[in-house]
Amino acid sequence: MEIEEYFAQAVDRLLTGESIDDILVSYPPSVRGELRSLLVVVEAAERMATVTVPAPASLNRVSARLLFAQRAAELRGDLVAVSAAAPTAALRSTSTATSDKPTLWQRLRDGWDAIRPPAPLLRLAPLTSVLIIAFLLTFTVVVSAQESLPGDQIYGLKEWMFNQRLATAPPELLATERDIIAKEQVDDVGKTAAELNSRPEASAAEAVGTFQYRGEDADFLYFGDLLVTKGYRTDVNDPDSWTPMSGNGELQPGVIVMLRYQIVPGPMGVVEGISYRIMQEPPQPTPEPTPMPTPVRSVGCQRIQPRGWTAYSIGTNETLRDISARSKVSSVELRRVNCLTDGPVSAGTTIFVPARIAVPPRPLQPVISATPMPTATSLPPTAGPTITPTSSAGSIATEPASTELPEATATEISGETPAPKGTATATPTGASATATDEATPRGTETPAAPESATPADGTDTPGTGTATPAQSTGTPAASPTAGAETGTPATETP
């Protein structure tokens, strides 16, 4: 229990007739000394109220006047006799009597002595009672103001207490104290909104508060941590009764304004702005001396790092909803603090999040290494076929020279077997046959070779006989292996 409750109970028991010592026994030792002082004052005040001051008797008053007049006459006669005998002495005595007149300081001292003895406690009891009553009333009012909510009659005193806290805060702690007060104001608005939502028949609650303007977006103004619409409804049940919010100047981030707003049943954390009045302009930085100074004003929403929040970089494939789930803060709150618009956020963006957020482990990045490709190995060319024609008696066969053939490519010939790029044809002329190697260049179709090469008829008459050389047909086989060609000569038919 508080000391005020102990004091109220003790006064009730004292008025019933209990002694102070009996009353103090039933209370803790820590409060007995203070209770004793207060109860003594109450007891003295009660005694003064019951004591009657006797009125002065008229007979005593008359006798006192007679004695005073008689004594004055005697003194006057003495003065006349003395003045007749010695005028100078009379004048001196008159001046001395005049100098004995009490001064202002003596009067003040005599007055203090008159109120001090013999019972100063009884004379100070009314003053003490007044001080006690003033203390109790002040304590009650302060407690009631701290428990008030927006819309209450005494909430203005709570706002005054907020302003006093800001006025007495040290400069280095002013921003921190302002954030704490902004949180308390938002909590008070939330409690009032919850109370209005619980009572559907409740009307809008109007309140006035001092806030720091932080910025705006398309729909809301940000006063401290409070979301304020840019107008209000004169009739809560009529959505067409929308009136724009009025003000006495241009809002800039950082200004201190007195905001009049109303809380309506509906979404929590959002109020309707009625009007505002700029109380204090933000401190303007001293511009450097330039030939043509250009003042720059910051527009739009201004990011301010709340107390207990830290900077965080958004990772790849990470959404604002994931960050909201880990930090236990709604996505709307994250967008409001970081001045983010609706839509996805890109990876690498730095935002402010609560310091208690759980940071997920970074995924392992695959390392790509170069794989060596196989190296093509070319084989040396293979010697072409050697065709040795067989001649009849009396004929001289000439052996063709061996020639290196270029890389052979198998070419498909319709209706025929593939022919190699090099075709050897033996054409004997006269008494001798000469083999000729004709090469077909790459990339062209090779015409089909005839089944047999018939040499020109030659007549050799060594004596009386005639010799006809045999026809030779050379068709080497084509092999596309490693760019080489292997020729197999055909047999000559005599």
PDB file of C-alpha atoms in Angstrom, residues 99-267:
ATOM      1  CA  SER A  99      13.815  58.796  19.500  1.00  0.00           C
ATOM      2  CA  ASP A 100      12.457  55.945  21.597  1.00  0.00           C
ATOM      3  CA  LYS A 101       9.753  55.265  18.970  1.00  0.00           C
ATOM      4  CA  PRO A 102      10.066  51.625  17.680  1.00  0.00           C
ATOM      5  CA  THR A 103      11.509  51.173  14.182  1.00  0.00           C
ATOM      6  CA  LEU A 104      10.213  48.912  11.380  1.00  0.00           C
ATOM      7  CA  TRP A 105      12.721  46.178  12.201  1.00  0.00           C
ATOM      8  CA  GLN A 106      11.630  46.201  15.865  1.00  0.00           C
ATOM      9  CA  ARG A 107       8.026  45.877  14.830  1.00  0.00           C
ATOM     10  CA  LEU A 108       8.814  42.871  12.610  1.00  0.00           C
ATOM     11  CA  ARG A 109      10.797  41.236  15.380  1.00  0.00           C
ATOM     12  CA  ASP A 110       8.041  41.829  17.912  1.00  0.00           C
ATOM     13  CA  GLY A 111       5.512  40.370  15.505  1.00  0.00           C
ATOM     14  CA  TRP A 112       7.604  37.224  14.969  1.00  0.00           C
ATOM     15  CA  ASP A 113       8.014  36.803  18.731  1.00  0.00           C
ATOM     16  CA  ALA A 114       4.280  37.162  19.145  1.00  0.00           C
ATOM     17  CA  ILE A 115       3.454  34.276  16.785  1.00  0.00           C
ATOM     18  CA  ARG A 116       6.297  32.006  17.876  1.00  0.00           C
ATOM     19  CA  PRO A 117       5.710  31.484  21.627  1.00  0.00           C
ATOM     20  CA  PRO A 118       4.128  29.799  23.410  1.00  0.00           C
ATOM     21  CA  ALA A 119       2.470  27.292  20.988  1.00  0.00           C
ATOM     22  CA  PRO A 120       3.920  27.559  17.423  1.00  0.00           C
ATOM     23  CA  LEU A 121       2.511  24.186  16.335  1.00  0.00           C
ATOM     24  CA  LEU A 122      -1.047  25.343  16.853  1.00  0.00           C
ATOM     25  CA  ARG A 123      -0.479  28.503  14.855  1.00  0.00           C
ATOM     26  CA  LEU A 124       1.157  26.581  11.922  1.00  0.00           C
ATOM     27  CA  ALA A 125      -1.426  23.805  11.838  1.00  0.00           C
ATOM     28  CA  PRO A 126      -3.672  25.474   9.214  1.00  0.00           C
ATOM     29  CA  LEU A 127      -0.705  26.098   6.911  1.00  0.00           C
ATOM     30  CA  THR A 128       0.456  22.502   7.274  1.00  0.00           C
ATOM     31  CA  SER A 129      -3.025  21.229   6.506  1.00  0.00           C
ATOM     32  CA  VAL A 130      -3.154  23.310   3.349  1.00  0.00           C
ATOM     33  CA  LEU A 131       0.208  21.950   2.204  1.00  0.00           C
ATOM     34  CA  ILE A 132      -0.886  18.368   2.827  1.00  0.00           C
ATOM     35  CA  ILE A 133      -4.096  18.842   0.889  1.00  0.00           C
ATOM     36  CA  ALA A 134      -2.212  20.446  -2.012  1.00  0.00           C
ATOM     37  CA  PHE A 135       0.250  17.546  -2.088  1.00  0.00           C
ATOM     38  CA  LEU A 136      -2.535  14.971  -2.153  1.00  0.00           C
ATOM     39  CA  LEU A 137      -4.402  16.778  -4.899  1.00  0.00           C
ATOM     40  CA  THR A 138      -1.265  17.140  -7.022  1.00  0.00           C
ATOM     41  CA  PHE A 139      -0.401  13.484  -6.616  1.00  0.00           C
ATOM     42  CA  THR A 140      -3.909  12.426  -7.591  1.00  0.00           C
ATOM     43  CA  VAL A 141      -3.949  14.644 -10.669  1.00  0.00           C
ATOM     44  CA  VAL A 142      -0.535  13.425 -11.869  1.00  0.00           C
ATOM     45  CA  VAL A 143      -1.501   9.768 -11.496  1.00  0.00           C
ATOM     46  CA  SER A 144      -4.775  10.355 -13.331  1.00  0.00           C
ATOM     47  CA  ALA A 145      -2.975  12.153 -16.157  1.00  0.00           C
ATOM     48  CA  GLN A 146      -0.488   9.315 -16.619  1.00  0.00           C
ATOM     49  CA  GLU A 147      -3.344   6.815 -16.958  1.00  0.00           C
ATOM     50  CA  SER A 148      -5.395   8.977 -19.344  1.00  0.00           C
ATOM     51  CA  LEU A 149      -5.909   8.209 -23.052  1.00  0.00           C
ATOM     52  CA  PRO A 150      -6.516  10.402 -26.115  1.00  0.00           C
ATOM     53  CA  GLY A 151     -10.040  11.796 -25.911  1.00  0.00           C
ATOM     54  CA  ASP A 152     -10.034  12.182 -22.106  1.00  0.00           C
ATOM     55  CA  GLN A 153     -10.384  15.646 -20.607  1.00  0.00           C
ATOM     56  CA  ILE A 154      -7.120  15.330 -18.679  1.00  0.00           C
ATOM     57  CA  TYR A 155      -5.038  14.007 -21.605  1.00  0.00           C
ATOM     58  CA  GLY A 156      -3.838  17.544 -22.328  1.00  0.00           C
ATOM     59  CA  LEU A 157      -1.957  17.474 -19.012  1.00  0.00           C
ATOM     60  CA  LYS A 158      -0.204  14.284 -20.142  1.00  0.00           C
ATOM     61  CA  GLU A 159       0.887  15.998 -23.359  1.00  0.00           C
ATOM     62  CA  TRP A 160       2.216  18.888 -21.253  1.00  0.00           C
ATOM     63  CA  MET A 161       4.246  16.375 -19.239  1.00  0.00           C
ATOM     64  CA  PHE A 162       5.653  14.972 -22.511  1.00  0.00           C
ATOM     65  CA  ASN A 163       6.757  18.465 -23.537  1.00  0.00           C
ATOM     66  CA  GLN A 164       8.423  19.036 -20.172  1.00  0.00           C
ATOM     67  CA  ARG A 165      10.372  15.810 -20.559  1.00  0.00           C
ATOM     68  CA  LEU A 166      11.657  17.006 -23.929  1.00  0.00           C
ATOM     69  CA  ALA A 167      12.462  20.471 -22.577  1.00  0.00           C
ATOM     70  CA  THR A 168      14.542  19.093 -19.693  1.00  0.00           C
ATOM     71  CA  ALA A 169      16.308  16.312 -21.642  1.00  0.00           C
ATOM     72  CA  PRO A 170      20.047  16.757 -22.375  1.00  0.00           C
ATOM     73  CA  PRO A 171      20.860  17.595 -26.015  1.00  0.00           C
ATOM     74  CA  GLU A 172      22.623  14.270 -26.602  1.00  0.00           C
ATOM     75  CA  LEU A 173      19.562  12.332 -25.337  1.00  0.00           C
ATOM     76  CA  LEU A 174      16.880  14.476 -26.971  1.00  0.00           C
ATOM     77  CA  ALA A 175      16.399  12.199 -30.012  1.00  0.00           C
ATOM     78  CA  THR A 176      16.180   9.093 -27.816  1.00  0.00           C
ATOM     79  CA  GLU A 177      13.650  10.726 -25.505  1.00  0.00           C
ATOM     80  CA  ARG A 178      11.582  11.833 -28.502  1.00  0.00           C
ATOM     81  CA  ASP A 179      11.468   8.244 -29.825  1.00  0.00           C
ATOM     82  CA  ILE A 180      10.330   6.962 -26.415  1.00  0.00           C
ATOM     83  CA  ILE A 181       7.544   9.548 -26.240  1.00  0.00           C
ATOM     84  CA  ALA A 182       6.473   8.724 -29.824  1.00  0.00           C
ATOM     85  CA  LYS A 183       6.114   5.055 -28.852  1.00  0.00           C
ATOM     86  CA  GLU A 184       4.008   5.987 -25.811  1.00  0.00           C
ATOM     87  CA  GLN A 185       1.756   8.194 -27.950  1.00  0.00           C
ATOM     88  CA  VAL A 186       1.176   5.394 -30.457  1.00  0.00           C
ATOM     89  CA  ASP A 187       0.384   2.985 -27.600  1.00  0.00           C
ATOM     90  CA  ASP A 188      -2.176   5.437 -26.198  1.00  0.00           C
ATOM     91  CA  VAL A 189      -3.820   5.786 -29.612  1.00  0.00           C
ATOM     92  CA  GLY A 190      -3.916   1.997 -29.990  1.00  0.00           C
ATOM     93  CA  LYS A 191      -5.640   1.586 -26.608  1.00  0.00           C
ATOM     94  CA  THR A 192      -8.256   4.174 -27.524  1.00  0.00           C
ATOM     95  CA  ALA A 193      -8.859   2.527 -30.920  1.00  0.00           C
ATOM     96  CA  ALA A 194      -9.275  -0.883 -29.270  1.00  0.00           C
ATOM     97  CA  GLU A 195     -11.797   0.600 -26.853  1.00  0.00           C
ATOM     98  CA  LEU A 196     -13.750   2.196 -29.703  1.00  0.00           C
ATOM     99  CA  ASN A 197     -13.764  -1.052 -31.688  1.00  0.00           C
ATOM    100  CA  SER A 198     -15.206  -2.880 -28.685  1.00  0.00           C
ATOM    101  CA  ARG A 199     -18.132  -0.440 -28.630  1.00  0.00           C
ATOM    102  CA  PRO A 200     -19.717  -0.165 -32.088  1.00  0.00           C
ATOM    103  CA  GLU A 201     -21.958   2.695 -30.977  1.00  0.00           C
ATOM    104  CA  ALA A 202     -18.981   4.811 -29.864  1.00  0.00           C
ATOM    105  CA  SER A 203     -18.223   8.043 -31.691  1.00  0.00           C
ATOM    106  CA  ALA A 204     -14.868   9.409 -32.771  1.00  0.00           C
ATOM    107  CA  ALA A 205     -12.439  10.507 -30.048  1.00  0.00           C
ATOM    108  CA  GLU A 206     -10.698  13.835 -30.664  1.00  0.00           C
ATOM    109  CA  ALA A 207      -7.296  14.673 -29.179  1.00  0.00           C
ATOM    110  CA  VAL A 208      -4.402  17.128 -29.502  1.00  0.00           C
ATOM    111  CA  GLY A 209      -0.719  16.195 -29.346  1.00  0.00           C
ATOM    112  CA  THR A 210       2.752  17.477 -30.182  1.00  0.00           C
ATOM    113  CA  PHE A 211       4.659  15.429 -32.767  1.00  0.00           C
ATOM    114  CA  GLN A 212       7.685  15.596 -35.046  1.00  0.00           C
ATOM    115  CA  TYR A 213       6.798  15.449 -38.731  1.00  0.00           C
ATOM    116  CA  ARG A 214       8.861  12.815 -40.582  1.00  0.00           C
ATOM    117  CA  GLY A 215       7.473  12.650 -44.124  1.00  0.00           C
ATOM    118  CA  GLU A 216       4.603  11.444 -46.285  1.00  0.00           C
ATOM    119  CA  ASP A 217       3.583   9.082 -49.046  1.00  0.00           C
ATOM    120  CA  ALA A 218       0.616   8.870 -51.361  1.00  0.00           C
ATOM    121  CA  ASP A 219      -1.933   8.153 -48.609  1.00  0.00           C
ATOM    122  CA  PHE A 220      -0.516   9.059 -45.183  1.00  0.00           C
ATOM    123  CA  LEU A 221       1.481  11.647 -43.282  1.00  0.00           C
ATOM    124  CA  TYR A 222       3.993  10.420 -40.705  1.00  0.00           C
ATOM    125  CA  PHE A 223       3.865  12.319 -37.397  1.00  0.00           C
ATOM    126  CA  GLY A 224       6.318  10.552 -35.109  1.00  0.00           C
ATOM    127  CA  ASP A 225       5.296   6.883 -35.278  1.00  0.00           C
ATOM    128  CA  LEU A 226       1.660   7.795 -36.003  1.00  0.00           C
ATOM    129  CA  LEU A 227       0.013   7.321 -39.426  1.00  0.00           C
ATOM    130  CA  VAL A 228      -2.292  10.272 -40.174  1.00  0.00           C
ATOM    131  CA  THR A 229      -4.666  10.608 -43.118  1.00  0.00           C
ATOM    132  CA  LYS A 230      -4.693  13.852 -45.087  1.00  0.00           C
ATOM    133  CA  GLY A 231      -8.251  14.662 -44.033  1.00  0.00           C
ATOM    134  CA  TYR A 232     -11.079  13.633 -41.747  1.00  0.00           C
ATOM    135  CA  ARG A 233     -14.763  12.750 -41.839  1.00  0.00           C
ATOM    136  CA  THR A 234     -17.173  15.133 -40.184  1.00  0.00           C
ATOM    137  CA  ASP A 235     -19.606  12.228 -39.936  1.00  0.00           C
ATOM    138  CA  VAL A 236     -17.969   8.893 -39.207  1.00  0.00           C
ATOM    139  CA  ASN A 237     -20.843   6.969 -40.803  1.00  0.00           C
ATOM    140  CA  ASP A 238     -20.819   9.069 -43.985  1.00  0.00           C
ATOM    141  CA  PRO A 239     -17.791   8.356 -46.216  1.00  0.00           C
ATOM    142  CA  ASP A 240     -18.674  11.350 -48.443  1.00  0.00           C
ATOM    143  CA  SER A 241     -18.215  13.867 -45.627  1.00  0.00           C
ATOM    144  CA  TRP A 242     -14.462  14.076 -46.208  1.00  0.00           C
ATOM    145  CA  THR A 243     -12.745  17.353 -45.313  1.00  0.00           C
ATOM    146  CA  PRO A 244      -9.057  18.056 -46.075  1.00  0.00           C
ATOM    147  CA  MET A 245      -6.731  18.734 -43.171  1.00  0.00           C
ATOM    148  CA  SER A 246      -5.799  22.389 -42.635  1.00  0.00           C
ATOM    149  CA  GLY A 247      -2.509  23.884 -41.444  1.00  0.00           C
ATOM    150  CA  ASN A 248      -0.619  27.128 -41.002  1.00  0.00           C
ATOM    151  CA  GLY A 249       2.445  26.370 -43.123  1.00  0.00           C
ATOM    152  CA  GLU A 250       4.396  23.924 -45.250  1.00  0.00           C
ATOM    153  CA  LEU A 251       5.335  20.658 -43.605  1.00  0.00           C
ATOM    154  CA  GLN A 252       8.995  19.728 -43.803  1.00  0.00           C
ATOM    155  CA  PRO A 253      10.653  16.674 -42.240  1.00  0.00           C
ATOM    156  CA  GLY A 254      11.866  17.536 -38.765  1.00  0.00           C
ATOM    157  CA  VAL A 255       9.397  20.302 -37.842  1.00  0.00           C
ATOM    158  CA  ILE A 256       7.572  20.165 -34.489  1.00  0.00           C
ATOM    159  CA  VAL A 257       3.802  20.517 -34.920  1.00  0.00           C
ATOM    160  CA  MET A 258       0.752  20.516 -32.691  1.00  0.00           C
ATOM    161  CA  LEU A 259      -1.654  18.081 -34.352  1.00  0.00           C
ATOM    162  CA  ARG A 260      -5.394  17.877 -33.809  1.00  0.00           C
ATOM    163  CA  TYR A 261      -6.709  14.473 -34.853  1.00  0.00           C
ATOM    164  CA  GLN A 262      -9.592  12.102 -34.307  1.00  0.00           C
ATOM    165  CA  ILE A 263      -9.612   8.360 -33.650  1.00  0.00           C
ATOM    166  CA  VAL A 264     -12.442   6.458 -35.328  1.00  0.00           C
ATOM    167  CA  PRO A 265     -13.492   2.804 -35.058  1.00  0.00           C
ATOM    168  CA  GLY A 266     -11.610   0.838 -37.653  1.00  0.00           C
ATOM    169  CA  PRO A 267      -7.991  -0.033 -38.399  1.00  0.00           C
TER     170      PRO A 267
END
